[in-house]
Short mmCIF file of C-alpha atoms in Angstrom, two decimals:
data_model
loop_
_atom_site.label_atom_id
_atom_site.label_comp_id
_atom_site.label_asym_id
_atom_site.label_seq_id
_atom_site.Cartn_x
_atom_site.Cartn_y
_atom_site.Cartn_z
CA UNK A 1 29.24 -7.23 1.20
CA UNK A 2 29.60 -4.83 4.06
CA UNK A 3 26.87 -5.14 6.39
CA UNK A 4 26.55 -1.24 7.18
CA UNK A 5 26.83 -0.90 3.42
CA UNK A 6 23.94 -3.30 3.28
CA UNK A 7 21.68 -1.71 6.08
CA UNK A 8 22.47 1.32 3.66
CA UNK A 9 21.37 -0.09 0.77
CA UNK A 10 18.19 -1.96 2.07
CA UNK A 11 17.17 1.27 3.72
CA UNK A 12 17.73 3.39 0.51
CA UNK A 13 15.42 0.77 -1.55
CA UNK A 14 12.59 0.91 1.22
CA UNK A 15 12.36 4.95 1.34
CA UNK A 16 12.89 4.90 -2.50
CA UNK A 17 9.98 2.53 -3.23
CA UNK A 18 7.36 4.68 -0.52
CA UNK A 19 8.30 7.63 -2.10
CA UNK A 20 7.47 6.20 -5.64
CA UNK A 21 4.15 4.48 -4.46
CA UNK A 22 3.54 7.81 -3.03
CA UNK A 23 4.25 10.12 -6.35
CA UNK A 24 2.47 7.57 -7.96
CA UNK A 25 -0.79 8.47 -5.69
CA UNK A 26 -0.45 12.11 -5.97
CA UNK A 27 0.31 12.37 -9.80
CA UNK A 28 -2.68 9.78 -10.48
CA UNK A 29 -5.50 10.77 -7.57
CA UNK A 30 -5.88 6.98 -7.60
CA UNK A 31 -4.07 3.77 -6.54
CA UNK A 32 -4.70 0.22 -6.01
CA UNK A 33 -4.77 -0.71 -1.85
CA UNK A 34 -1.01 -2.24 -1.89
CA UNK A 35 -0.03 0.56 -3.33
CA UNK A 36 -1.42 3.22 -0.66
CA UNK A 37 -0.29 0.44 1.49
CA UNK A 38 3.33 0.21 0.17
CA UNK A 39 3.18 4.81 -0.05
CA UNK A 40 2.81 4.28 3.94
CA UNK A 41 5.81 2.40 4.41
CA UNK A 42 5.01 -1.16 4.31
CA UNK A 43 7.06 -3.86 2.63
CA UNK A 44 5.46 -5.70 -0.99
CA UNK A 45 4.58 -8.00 1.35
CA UNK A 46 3.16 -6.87 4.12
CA UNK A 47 1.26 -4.51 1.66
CA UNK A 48 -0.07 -7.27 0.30
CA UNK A 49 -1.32 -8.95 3.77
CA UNK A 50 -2.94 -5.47 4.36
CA UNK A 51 -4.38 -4.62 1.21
CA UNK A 52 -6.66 -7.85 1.37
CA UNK A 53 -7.75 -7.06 5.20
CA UNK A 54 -8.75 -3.56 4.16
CA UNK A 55 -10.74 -5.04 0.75
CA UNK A 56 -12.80 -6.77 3.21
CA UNK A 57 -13.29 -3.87 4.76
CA UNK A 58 -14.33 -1.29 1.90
CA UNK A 59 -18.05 -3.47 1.74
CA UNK A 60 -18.52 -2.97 4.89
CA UNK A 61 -17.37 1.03 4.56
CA UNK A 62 -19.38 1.32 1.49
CA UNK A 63 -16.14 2.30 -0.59
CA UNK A 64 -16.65 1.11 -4.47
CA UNK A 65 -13.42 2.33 -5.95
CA UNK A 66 -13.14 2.65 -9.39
CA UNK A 67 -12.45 -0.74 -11.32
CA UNK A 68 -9.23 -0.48 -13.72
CA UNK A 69 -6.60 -2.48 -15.28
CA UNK A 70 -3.63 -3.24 -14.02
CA UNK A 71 -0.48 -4.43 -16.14
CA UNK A 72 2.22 -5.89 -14.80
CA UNK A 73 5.15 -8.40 -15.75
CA UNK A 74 3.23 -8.89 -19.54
CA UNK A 75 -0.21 -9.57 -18.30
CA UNK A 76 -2.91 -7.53 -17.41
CA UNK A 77 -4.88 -8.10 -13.86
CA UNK A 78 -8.26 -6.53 -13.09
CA UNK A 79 -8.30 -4.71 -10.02
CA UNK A 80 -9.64 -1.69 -8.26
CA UNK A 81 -8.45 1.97 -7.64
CA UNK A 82 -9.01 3.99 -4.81
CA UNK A 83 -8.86 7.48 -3.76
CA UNK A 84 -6.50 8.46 -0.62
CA UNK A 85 -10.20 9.75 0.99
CA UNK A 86 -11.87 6.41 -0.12
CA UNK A 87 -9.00 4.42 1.72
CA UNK A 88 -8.96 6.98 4.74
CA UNK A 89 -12.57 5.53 5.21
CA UNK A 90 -11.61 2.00 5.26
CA UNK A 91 -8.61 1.79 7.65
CA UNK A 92 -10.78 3.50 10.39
CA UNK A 93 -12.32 0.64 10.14
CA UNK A 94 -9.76 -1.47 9.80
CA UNK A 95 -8.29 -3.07 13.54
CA UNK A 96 -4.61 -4.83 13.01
CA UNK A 97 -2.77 -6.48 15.52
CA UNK A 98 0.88 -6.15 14.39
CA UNK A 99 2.40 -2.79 15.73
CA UNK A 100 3.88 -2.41 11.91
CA UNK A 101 0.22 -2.69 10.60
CA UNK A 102 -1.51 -0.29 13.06
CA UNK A 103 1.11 2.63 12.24
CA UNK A 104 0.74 2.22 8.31
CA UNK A 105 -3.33 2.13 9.25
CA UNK A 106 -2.97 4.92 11.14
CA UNK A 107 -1.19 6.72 8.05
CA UNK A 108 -3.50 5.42 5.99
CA UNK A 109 -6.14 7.12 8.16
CA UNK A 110 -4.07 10.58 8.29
CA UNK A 111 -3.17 10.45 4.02
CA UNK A 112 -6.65 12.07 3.00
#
């Protein structure tokens, strides 16, 4: 393949899937962390890496979130929603190193 058809195509998949995550946010009021994570431009997994950091840090915001269900690949996982506010909360909190993770916290922040 063409690499600047590539570059095209990898950058196409990457706005595509933030833009679903966040339609999925607005239509629903709720989302799991990876997937506010993922709405703020994050890769699967680096969404993942910062969705764990910031559960750590909803006890010590106070954030609950609402427990739900979450189905994927034929199985269903239990897991917990949040609110844009309720995740707003937590990433002030939240300190990252990585340049990539301190501008999706800082959208994180900015999203409620």
């Amino acid at each position: 393949m063409i690499a600047a058809n590539r570059t095209r195509r990898a950058t196409l998949k990457a706005r595509t899937r933030t833009h679903r995550a966040a339609a999925r946010i607005r239509r629903q009021g709720v989302a799991t962390l990876a997937t506010h994570c993922i709405a703020a431009g994050l890769t699967p997994r680096e969404a993942r890496t910062v969705a764990g950091s910031l559960r750590k840090n909803a006890e010590k915001a106070g954030v609950t979130g609402t427990p739900s269900v979450s189905y994927t690949h034929g199985r269903a996982r239990h897991c917990t929603r949040y609110t844009p506010a309720e995740v707003a909360r937590i990433a002030v909190i939240y300190r990252p190193r990585k340049p990539a993770y301190r501008t999706a916290a800082a959208r994180l922040a900015l999203a409620a």
